[in-house]
CSV table of C-alpha atoms and ligand atoms in Angstrom, one decimal:
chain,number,residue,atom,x,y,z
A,229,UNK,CA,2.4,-22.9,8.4
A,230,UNK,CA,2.9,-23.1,12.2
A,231,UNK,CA,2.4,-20.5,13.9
A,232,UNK,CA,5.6,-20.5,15.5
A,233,UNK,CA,7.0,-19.7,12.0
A,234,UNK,CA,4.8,-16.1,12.6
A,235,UNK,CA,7.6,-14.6,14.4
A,236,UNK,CA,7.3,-14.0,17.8
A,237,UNK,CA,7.4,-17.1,19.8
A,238,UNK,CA,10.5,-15.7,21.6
A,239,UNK,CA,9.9,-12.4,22.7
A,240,UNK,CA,10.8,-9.3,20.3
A,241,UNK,CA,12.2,-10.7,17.3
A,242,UNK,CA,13.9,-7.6,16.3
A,243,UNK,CA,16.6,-7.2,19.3
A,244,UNK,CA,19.4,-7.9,16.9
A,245,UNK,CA,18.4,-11.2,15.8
A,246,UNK,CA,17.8,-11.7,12.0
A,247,UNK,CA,14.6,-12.1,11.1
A,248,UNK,CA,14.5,-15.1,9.2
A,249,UNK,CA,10.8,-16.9,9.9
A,250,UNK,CA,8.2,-14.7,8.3
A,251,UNK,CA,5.7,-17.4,7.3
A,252,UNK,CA,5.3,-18.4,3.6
A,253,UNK,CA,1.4,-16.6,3.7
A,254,UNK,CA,3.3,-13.3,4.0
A,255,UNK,CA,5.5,-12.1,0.7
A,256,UNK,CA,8.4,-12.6,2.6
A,257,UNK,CA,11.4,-11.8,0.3
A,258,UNK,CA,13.6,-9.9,2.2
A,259,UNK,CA,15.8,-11.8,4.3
A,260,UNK,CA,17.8,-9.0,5.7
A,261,UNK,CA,17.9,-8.4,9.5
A,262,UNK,CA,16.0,-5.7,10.8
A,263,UNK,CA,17.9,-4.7,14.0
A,264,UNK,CA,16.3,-3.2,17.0
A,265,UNK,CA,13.4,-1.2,15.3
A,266,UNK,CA,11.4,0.5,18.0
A,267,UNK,CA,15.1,1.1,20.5
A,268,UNK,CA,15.3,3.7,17.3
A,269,UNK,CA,12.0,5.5,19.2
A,270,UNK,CA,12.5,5.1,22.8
A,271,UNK,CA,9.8,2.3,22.4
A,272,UNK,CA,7.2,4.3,21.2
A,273,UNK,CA,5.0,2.7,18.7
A,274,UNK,CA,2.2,5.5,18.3
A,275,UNK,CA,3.5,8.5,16.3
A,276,UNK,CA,2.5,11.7,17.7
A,277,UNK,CA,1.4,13.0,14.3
A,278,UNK,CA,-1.8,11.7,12.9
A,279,UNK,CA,-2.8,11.1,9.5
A,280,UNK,CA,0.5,9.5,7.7
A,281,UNK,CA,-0.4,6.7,5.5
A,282,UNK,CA,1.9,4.9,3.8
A,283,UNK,CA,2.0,6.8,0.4
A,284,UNK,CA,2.3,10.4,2.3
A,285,UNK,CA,4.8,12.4,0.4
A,286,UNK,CA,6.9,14.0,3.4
A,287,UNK,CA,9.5,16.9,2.3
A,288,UNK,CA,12.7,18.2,4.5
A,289,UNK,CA,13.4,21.8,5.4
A,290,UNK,CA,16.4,22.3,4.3
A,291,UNK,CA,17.7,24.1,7.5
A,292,UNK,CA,17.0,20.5,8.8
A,293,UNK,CA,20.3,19.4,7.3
A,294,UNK,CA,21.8,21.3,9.6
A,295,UNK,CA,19.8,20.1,12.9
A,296,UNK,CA,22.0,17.5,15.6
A,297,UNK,CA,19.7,14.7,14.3
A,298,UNK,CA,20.1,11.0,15.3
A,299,UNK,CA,21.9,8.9,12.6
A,300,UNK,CA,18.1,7.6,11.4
A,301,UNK,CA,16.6,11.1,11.4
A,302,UNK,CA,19.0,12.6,9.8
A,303,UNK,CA,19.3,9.8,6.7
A,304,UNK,CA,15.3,11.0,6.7
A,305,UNK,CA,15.7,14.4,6.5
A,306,UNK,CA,18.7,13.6,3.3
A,307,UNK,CA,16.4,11.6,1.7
A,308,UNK,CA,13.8,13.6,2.1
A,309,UNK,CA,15.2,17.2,0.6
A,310,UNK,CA,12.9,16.2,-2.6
A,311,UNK,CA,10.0,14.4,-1.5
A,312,UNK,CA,9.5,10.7,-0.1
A,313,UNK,CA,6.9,8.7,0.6
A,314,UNK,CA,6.5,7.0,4.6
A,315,UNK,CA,6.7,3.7,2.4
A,316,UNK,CA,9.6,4.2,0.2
A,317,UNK,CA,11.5,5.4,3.3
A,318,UNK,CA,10.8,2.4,4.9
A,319,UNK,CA,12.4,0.5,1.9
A,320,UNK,CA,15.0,2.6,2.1
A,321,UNK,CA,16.1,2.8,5.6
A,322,UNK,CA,14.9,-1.0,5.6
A,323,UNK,CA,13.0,-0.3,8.8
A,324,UNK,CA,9.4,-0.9,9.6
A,325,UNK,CA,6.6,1.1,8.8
A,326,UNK,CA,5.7,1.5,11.8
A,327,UNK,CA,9.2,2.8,13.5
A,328,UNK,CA,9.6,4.9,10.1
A,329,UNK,CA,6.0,6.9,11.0
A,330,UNK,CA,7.2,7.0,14.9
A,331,UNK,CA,10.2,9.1,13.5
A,332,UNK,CA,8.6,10.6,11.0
A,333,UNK,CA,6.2,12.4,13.2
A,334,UNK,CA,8.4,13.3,15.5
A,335,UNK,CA,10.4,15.2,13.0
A,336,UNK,CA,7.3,16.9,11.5
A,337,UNK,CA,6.7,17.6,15.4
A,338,UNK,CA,10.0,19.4,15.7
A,339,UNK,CA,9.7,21.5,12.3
A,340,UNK,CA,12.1,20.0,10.7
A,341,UNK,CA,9.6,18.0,7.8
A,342,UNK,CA,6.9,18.8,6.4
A,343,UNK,CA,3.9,17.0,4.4
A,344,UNK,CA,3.7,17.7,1.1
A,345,UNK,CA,0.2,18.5,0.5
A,346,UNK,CA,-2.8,16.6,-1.7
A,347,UNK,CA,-5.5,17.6,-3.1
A,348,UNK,CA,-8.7,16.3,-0.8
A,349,UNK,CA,-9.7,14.7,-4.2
A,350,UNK,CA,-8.1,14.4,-7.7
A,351,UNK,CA,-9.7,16.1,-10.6
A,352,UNK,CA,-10.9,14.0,-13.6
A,353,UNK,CA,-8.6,15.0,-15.3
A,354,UNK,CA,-5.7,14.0,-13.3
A,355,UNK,CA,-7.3,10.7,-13.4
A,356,UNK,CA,-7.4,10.6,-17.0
A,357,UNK,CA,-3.8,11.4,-16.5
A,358,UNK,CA,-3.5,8.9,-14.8
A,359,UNK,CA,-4.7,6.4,-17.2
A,360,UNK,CA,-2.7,8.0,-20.1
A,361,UNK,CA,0.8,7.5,-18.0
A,362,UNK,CA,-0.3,3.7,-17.1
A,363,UNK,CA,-1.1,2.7,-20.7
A,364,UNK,CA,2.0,4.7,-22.1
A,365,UNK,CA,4.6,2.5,-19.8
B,219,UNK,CA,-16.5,18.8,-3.2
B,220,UNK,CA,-13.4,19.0,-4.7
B,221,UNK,CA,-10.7,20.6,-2.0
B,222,UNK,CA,-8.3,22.6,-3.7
B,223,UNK,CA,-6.9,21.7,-6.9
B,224,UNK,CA,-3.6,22.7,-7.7
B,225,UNK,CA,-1.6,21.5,-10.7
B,226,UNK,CA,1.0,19.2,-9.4
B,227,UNK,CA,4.4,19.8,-9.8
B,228,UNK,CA,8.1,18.2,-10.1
B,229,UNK,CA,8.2,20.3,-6.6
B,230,UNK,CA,5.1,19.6,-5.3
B,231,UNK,CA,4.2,15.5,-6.8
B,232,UNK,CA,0.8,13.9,-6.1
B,233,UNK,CA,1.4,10.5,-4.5
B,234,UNK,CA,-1.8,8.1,-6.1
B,235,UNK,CA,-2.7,4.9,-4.4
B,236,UNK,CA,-3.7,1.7,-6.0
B,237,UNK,CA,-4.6,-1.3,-3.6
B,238,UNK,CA,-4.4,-5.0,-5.0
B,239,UNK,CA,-6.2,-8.0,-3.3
B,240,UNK,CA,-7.1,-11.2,-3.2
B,241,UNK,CA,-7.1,-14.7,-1.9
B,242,UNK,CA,-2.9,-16.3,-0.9
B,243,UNK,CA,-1.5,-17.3,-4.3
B,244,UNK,CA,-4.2,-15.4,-6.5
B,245,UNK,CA,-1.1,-13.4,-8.2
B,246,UNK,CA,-0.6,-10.2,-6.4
B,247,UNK,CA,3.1,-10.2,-5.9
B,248,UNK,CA,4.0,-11.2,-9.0
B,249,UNK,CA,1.2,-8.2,-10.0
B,250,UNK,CA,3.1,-5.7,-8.4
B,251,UNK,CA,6.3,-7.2,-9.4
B,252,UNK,CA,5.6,-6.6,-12.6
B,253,UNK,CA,5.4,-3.2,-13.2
B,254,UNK,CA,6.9,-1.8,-9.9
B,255,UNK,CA,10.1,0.2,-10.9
B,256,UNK,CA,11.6,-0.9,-7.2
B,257,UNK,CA,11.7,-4.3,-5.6
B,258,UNK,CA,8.1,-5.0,-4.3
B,259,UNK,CA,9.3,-4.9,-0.6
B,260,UNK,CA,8.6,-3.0,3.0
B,261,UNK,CA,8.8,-5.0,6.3
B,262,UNK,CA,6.5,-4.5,8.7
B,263,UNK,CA,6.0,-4.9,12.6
B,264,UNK,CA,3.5,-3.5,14.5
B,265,UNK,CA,2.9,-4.2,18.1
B,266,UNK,CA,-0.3,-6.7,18.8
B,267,UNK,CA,-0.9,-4.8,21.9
B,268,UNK,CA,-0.9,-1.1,21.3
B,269,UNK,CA,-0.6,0.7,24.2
B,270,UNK,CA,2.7,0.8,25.4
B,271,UNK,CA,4.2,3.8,27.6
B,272,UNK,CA,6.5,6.4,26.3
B,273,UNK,CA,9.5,5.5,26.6
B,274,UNK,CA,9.1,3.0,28.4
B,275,UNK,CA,11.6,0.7,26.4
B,276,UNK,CA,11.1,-2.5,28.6
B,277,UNK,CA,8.0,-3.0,28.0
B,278,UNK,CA,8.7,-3.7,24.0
B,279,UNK,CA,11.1,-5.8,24.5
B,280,UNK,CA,8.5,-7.9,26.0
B,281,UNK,CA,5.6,-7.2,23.8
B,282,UNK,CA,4.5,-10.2,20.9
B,283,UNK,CA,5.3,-8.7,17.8
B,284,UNK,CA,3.7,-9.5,14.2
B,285,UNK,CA,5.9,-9.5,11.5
B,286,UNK,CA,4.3,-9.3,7.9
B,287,UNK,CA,6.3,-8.1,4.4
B,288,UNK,CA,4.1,-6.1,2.4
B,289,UNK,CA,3.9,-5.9,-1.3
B,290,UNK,CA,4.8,-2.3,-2.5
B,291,UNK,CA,5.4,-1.2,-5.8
B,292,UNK,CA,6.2,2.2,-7.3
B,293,UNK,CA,5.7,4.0,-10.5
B,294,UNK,CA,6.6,7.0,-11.2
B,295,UNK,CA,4.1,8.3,-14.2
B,296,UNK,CA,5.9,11.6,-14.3
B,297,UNK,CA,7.8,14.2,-12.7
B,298,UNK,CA,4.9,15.4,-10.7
B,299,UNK,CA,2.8,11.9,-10.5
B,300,UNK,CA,3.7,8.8,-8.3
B,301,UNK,CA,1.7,5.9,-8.1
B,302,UNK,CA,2.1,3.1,-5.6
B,303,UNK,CA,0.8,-0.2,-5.3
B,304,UNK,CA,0.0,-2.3,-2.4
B,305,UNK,CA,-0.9,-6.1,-1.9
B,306,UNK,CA,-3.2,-6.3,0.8
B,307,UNK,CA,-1.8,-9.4,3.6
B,308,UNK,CA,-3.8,-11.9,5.0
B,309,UNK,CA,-6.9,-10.3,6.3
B,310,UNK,CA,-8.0,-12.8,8.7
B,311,UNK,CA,-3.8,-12.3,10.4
B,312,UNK,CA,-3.5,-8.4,9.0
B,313,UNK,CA,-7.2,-6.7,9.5
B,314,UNK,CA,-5.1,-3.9,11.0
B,315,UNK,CA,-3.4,-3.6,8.2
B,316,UNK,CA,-6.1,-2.9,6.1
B,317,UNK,CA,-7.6,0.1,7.2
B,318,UNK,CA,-4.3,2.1,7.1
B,319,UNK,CA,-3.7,0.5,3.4
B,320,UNK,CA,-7.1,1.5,1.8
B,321,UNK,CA,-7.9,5.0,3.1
B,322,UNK,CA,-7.1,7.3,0.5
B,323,UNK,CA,-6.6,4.7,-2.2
B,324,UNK,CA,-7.6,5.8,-5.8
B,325,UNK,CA,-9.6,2.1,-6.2
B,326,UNK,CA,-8.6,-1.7,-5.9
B,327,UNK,CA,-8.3,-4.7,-7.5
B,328,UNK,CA,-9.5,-7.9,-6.7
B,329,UNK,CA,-7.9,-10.8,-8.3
B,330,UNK,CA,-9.4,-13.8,-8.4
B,331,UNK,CA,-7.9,-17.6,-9.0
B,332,UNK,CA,-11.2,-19.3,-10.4
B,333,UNK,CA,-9.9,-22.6,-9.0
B,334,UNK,CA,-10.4,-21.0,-5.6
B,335,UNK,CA,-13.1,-18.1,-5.9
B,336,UNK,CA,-14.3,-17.9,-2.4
B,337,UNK,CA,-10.9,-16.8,-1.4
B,338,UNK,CA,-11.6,-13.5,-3.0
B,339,UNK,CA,-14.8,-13.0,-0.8
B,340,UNK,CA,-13.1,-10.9,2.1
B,341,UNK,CA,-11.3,-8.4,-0.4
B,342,UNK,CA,-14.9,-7.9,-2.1
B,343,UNK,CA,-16.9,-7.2,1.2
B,344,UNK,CA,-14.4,-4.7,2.3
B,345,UNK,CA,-14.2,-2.8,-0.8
B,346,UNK,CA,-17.9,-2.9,-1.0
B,347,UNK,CA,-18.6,-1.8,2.8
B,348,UNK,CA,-16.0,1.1,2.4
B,349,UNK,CA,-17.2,1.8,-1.1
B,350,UNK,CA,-14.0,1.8,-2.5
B,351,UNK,CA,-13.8,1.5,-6.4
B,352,UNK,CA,-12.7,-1.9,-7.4
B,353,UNK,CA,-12.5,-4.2,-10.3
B,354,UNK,CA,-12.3,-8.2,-10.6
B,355,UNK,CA,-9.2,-9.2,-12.0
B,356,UNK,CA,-9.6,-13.0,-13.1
B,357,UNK,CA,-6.4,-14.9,-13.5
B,358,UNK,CA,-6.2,-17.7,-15.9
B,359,UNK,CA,-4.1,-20.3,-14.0
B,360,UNK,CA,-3.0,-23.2,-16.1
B,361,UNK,CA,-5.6,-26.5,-15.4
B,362,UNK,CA,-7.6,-23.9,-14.2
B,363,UNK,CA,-11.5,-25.0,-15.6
B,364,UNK,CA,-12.9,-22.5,-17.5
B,365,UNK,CA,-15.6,-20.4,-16.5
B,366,UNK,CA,-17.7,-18.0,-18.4
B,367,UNK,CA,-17.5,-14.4,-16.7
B,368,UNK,CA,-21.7,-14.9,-16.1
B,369,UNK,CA,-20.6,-18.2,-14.1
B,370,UNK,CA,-17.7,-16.2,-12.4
B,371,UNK,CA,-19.9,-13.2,-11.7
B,372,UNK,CA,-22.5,-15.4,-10.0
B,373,UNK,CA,-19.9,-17.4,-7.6
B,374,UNK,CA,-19.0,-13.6,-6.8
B,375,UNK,CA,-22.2,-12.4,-6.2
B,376,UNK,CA,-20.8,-9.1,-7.3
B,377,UNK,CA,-23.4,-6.7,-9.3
B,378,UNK,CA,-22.9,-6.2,-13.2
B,379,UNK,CA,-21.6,-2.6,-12.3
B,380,UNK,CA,-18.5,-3.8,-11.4
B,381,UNK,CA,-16.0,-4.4,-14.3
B,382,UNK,CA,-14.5,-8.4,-14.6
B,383,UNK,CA,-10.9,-8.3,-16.9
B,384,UNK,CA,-8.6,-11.1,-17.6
B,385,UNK,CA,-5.6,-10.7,-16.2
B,386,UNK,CA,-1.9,-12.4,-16.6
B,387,UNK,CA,-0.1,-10.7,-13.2
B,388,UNK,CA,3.1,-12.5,-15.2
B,389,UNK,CA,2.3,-10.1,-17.9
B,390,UNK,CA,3.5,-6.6,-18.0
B,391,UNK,CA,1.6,-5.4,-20.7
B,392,UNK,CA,-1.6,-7.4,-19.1
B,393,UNK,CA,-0.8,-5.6,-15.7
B,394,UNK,CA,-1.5,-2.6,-17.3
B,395,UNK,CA,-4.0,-2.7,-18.9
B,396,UNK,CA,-6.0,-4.2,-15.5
B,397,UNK,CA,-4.5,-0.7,-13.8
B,398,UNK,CA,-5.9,1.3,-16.9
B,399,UNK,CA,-9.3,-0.6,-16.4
B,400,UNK,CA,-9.6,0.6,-12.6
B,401,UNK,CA,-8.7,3.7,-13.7
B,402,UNK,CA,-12.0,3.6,-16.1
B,403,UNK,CA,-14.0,2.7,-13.5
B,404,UNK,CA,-12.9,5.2,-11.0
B,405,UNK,CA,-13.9,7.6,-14.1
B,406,UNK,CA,-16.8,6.1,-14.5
B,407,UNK,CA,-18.2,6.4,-10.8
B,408,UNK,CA,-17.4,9.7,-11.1
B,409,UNK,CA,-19.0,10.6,-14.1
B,410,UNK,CA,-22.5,9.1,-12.5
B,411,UNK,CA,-22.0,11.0,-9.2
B,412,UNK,CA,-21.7,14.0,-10.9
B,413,UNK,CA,-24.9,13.1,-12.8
B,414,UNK,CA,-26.4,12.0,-9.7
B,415,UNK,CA,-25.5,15.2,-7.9
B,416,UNK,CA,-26.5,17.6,-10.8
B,417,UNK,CA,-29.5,16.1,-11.1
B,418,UNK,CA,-30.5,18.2,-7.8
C,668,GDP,N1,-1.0,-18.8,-14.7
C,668,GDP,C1,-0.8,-17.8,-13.8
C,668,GDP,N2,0.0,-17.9,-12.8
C,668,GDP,C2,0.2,-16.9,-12.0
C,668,GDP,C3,-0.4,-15.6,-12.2
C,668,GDP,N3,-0.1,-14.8,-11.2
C,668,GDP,C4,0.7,-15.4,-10.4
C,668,GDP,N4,0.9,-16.7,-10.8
C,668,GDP,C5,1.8,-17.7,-10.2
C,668,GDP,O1,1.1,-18.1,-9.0
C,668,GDP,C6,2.0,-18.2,-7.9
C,668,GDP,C7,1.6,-17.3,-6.7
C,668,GDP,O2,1.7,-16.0,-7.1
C,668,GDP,P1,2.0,-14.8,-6.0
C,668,GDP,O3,2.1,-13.6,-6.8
C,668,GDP,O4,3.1,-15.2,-5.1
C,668,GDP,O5,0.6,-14.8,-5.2
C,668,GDP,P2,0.2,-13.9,-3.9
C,668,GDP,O6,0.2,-14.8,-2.7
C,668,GDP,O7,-1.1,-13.4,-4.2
C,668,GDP,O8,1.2,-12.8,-3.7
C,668,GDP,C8,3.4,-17.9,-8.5
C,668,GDP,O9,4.0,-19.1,-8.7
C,668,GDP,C9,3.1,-17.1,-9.7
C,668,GDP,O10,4.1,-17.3,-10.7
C,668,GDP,C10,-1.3,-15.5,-13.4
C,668,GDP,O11,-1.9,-14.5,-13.6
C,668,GDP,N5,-1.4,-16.6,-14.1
C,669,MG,MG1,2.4,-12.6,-2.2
């Protein structure tokens, strides 16, 4: 593995150009192009809402179907009317984790998305639940 | 302390987070891969240099960007119970990966290739320093020596407390059962802080 094959060596790999050199270390299976992630936040690469991890459940408003939204935010706020995790959103709107949180919080920021709340800690018996669902599959 | 337990709902699902690791080519894609109901896939980039000025757009364009695809799997138990998977990269390339993977997560497992053992050593020193549940998942790989799981325990160095399965991540049926063996052990820690706390 070189480490030119890691993807940056010329500038930001995303500006349109397909990504096609992940390195064989990484599970790279997706050879789809990922156009022009972070132009979809105005650069920004810190959300402006803490606390989103990848498996946060986020849930739309529905009055934020009817918000002028950017192409991106509004496919969020679709997808989101029953709730979505930061991760399968990525997956979905094949988009970075990253960009997805940028966006993301800035829609919780505006009001129009909400986190779905967890419980601080899961009971034992959700856990055994848990179990039960796994080994019934 | 327990925060506040509500019953989940179809409206209102709990999201569960399992987090598998191990050395490159131990078995963890083909782990999630084999019980994830969605292709295990999410592209990541994040910025090697951090601080970057709102809006200012420019400056990405010339920032070094690390591109990494992470293993995700999803599950959905029932109406009101999701549960995701995630391989853990690299975490000599991907440390800053980690952190943002693990937090939260229900436990881990550690797989192990017993051709290569040392490979797993970084997965078990994080879960151990961030006391984060985990199990040791041993894949048999064909002309793979055997080992006894005393032998295998030893190279480790991990305590008899934690739980050593076999585990075929080519096998859906084995893939379970290794998830339904964390889930014990989560159970299990549990049950002895609850002793440990009542005892007071
Ligand atoms: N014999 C055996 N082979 C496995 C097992 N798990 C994965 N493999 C094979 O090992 C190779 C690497 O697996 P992969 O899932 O890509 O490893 P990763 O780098 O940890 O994601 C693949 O060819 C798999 O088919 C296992 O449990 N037993
Ligand atoms: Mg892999």
């Amino acid at each position: 593995m070189t480490d030119s094959s890691w993807g940056s060596g010329a500038g930001f790999p995303y500006a349109g150009a397909p990504r096609t050199s992940v390195g064989r270390q990484s599970d790279d299976l997706d050879e789809d192009p990922v156009i022009r992630p972070f132009m979809l936040t105005n650069g920004r690469t810190q959300p402006l809402h803490d606390g989103l991890r990848v498996e946060t459940l986020l849930r739309a408003e529905p009055a934020a179907l009817s918000a002028p939204l950017r192409f991106e935010s509004r496919r969020i706020v679709e997808l989101a009317q029953s709730p979505m995790s930061v991760a399968d959103l990525s997956v979905v709107l094949r988009a970075p984790l990253g960009v997805v949180r940028v966006i993301v919080a800035d829609l919780i920021t505006q009001g129009f998305l909400a986190v779905e709340k967890q419980p601080e800690e899961l009971s034992t018996s959700l856990i055994e639940r848990i179990r039960d669902r796994v080994r019934a599959l | 302390m327990s925060g506040r337990s509500r019953e989940p709902s179809a409206a209102h699902p709990i999201a569960v987070k399992i987090v598998i690791s191990g050395g490159f080519g131990v078995g963890k894609t083909t782990f999630v891969g084999a019980i994830s109901e969605i292709e295990p896939l999410v592209t990541e980039a994040e910025l090697t240099e951090r601080s970057i000025g709102i809006d200012d757009t420019s400056a990405v364009a010339g920032k070094t960007t690390t591109t990494v695809a992470l293993d995700f799997g999803r599950i959905t138990l029932d109406e009101a119970l999701l549960l995701y998977l995630f391989g853990t990269p690299g975490q000599d390339r991907f440390a800053f990966l980690w952190d943002d993977l693990v937090t939260g997560a229900l436990g881990a497992i550690v797989l192990v290739d017993t051709r290569r053992i040392e490979d797993s050593f970084p997965a078990i020193d994080y879960f151990e320093e961030h006391e984060i549940p985990f199990i040791i998942g041993i894949n048999r790989f064909t002309g793979a020596q055997r080992f006894n799981p005393a032998e295998i325990r030893d190279a480790l160095g991990v305590s008899a407390g934690v739980p050593m399965v076999e585990c075929d991540a080519r096998n859906r049926e084995s893939v379970k059962s290794v998830l339904v063996s964390l889930t014990e052990e989560v159970l299990a820690k549990r049950a002895t802080r609850v002793r440990a706390e009542s005892t007071w």
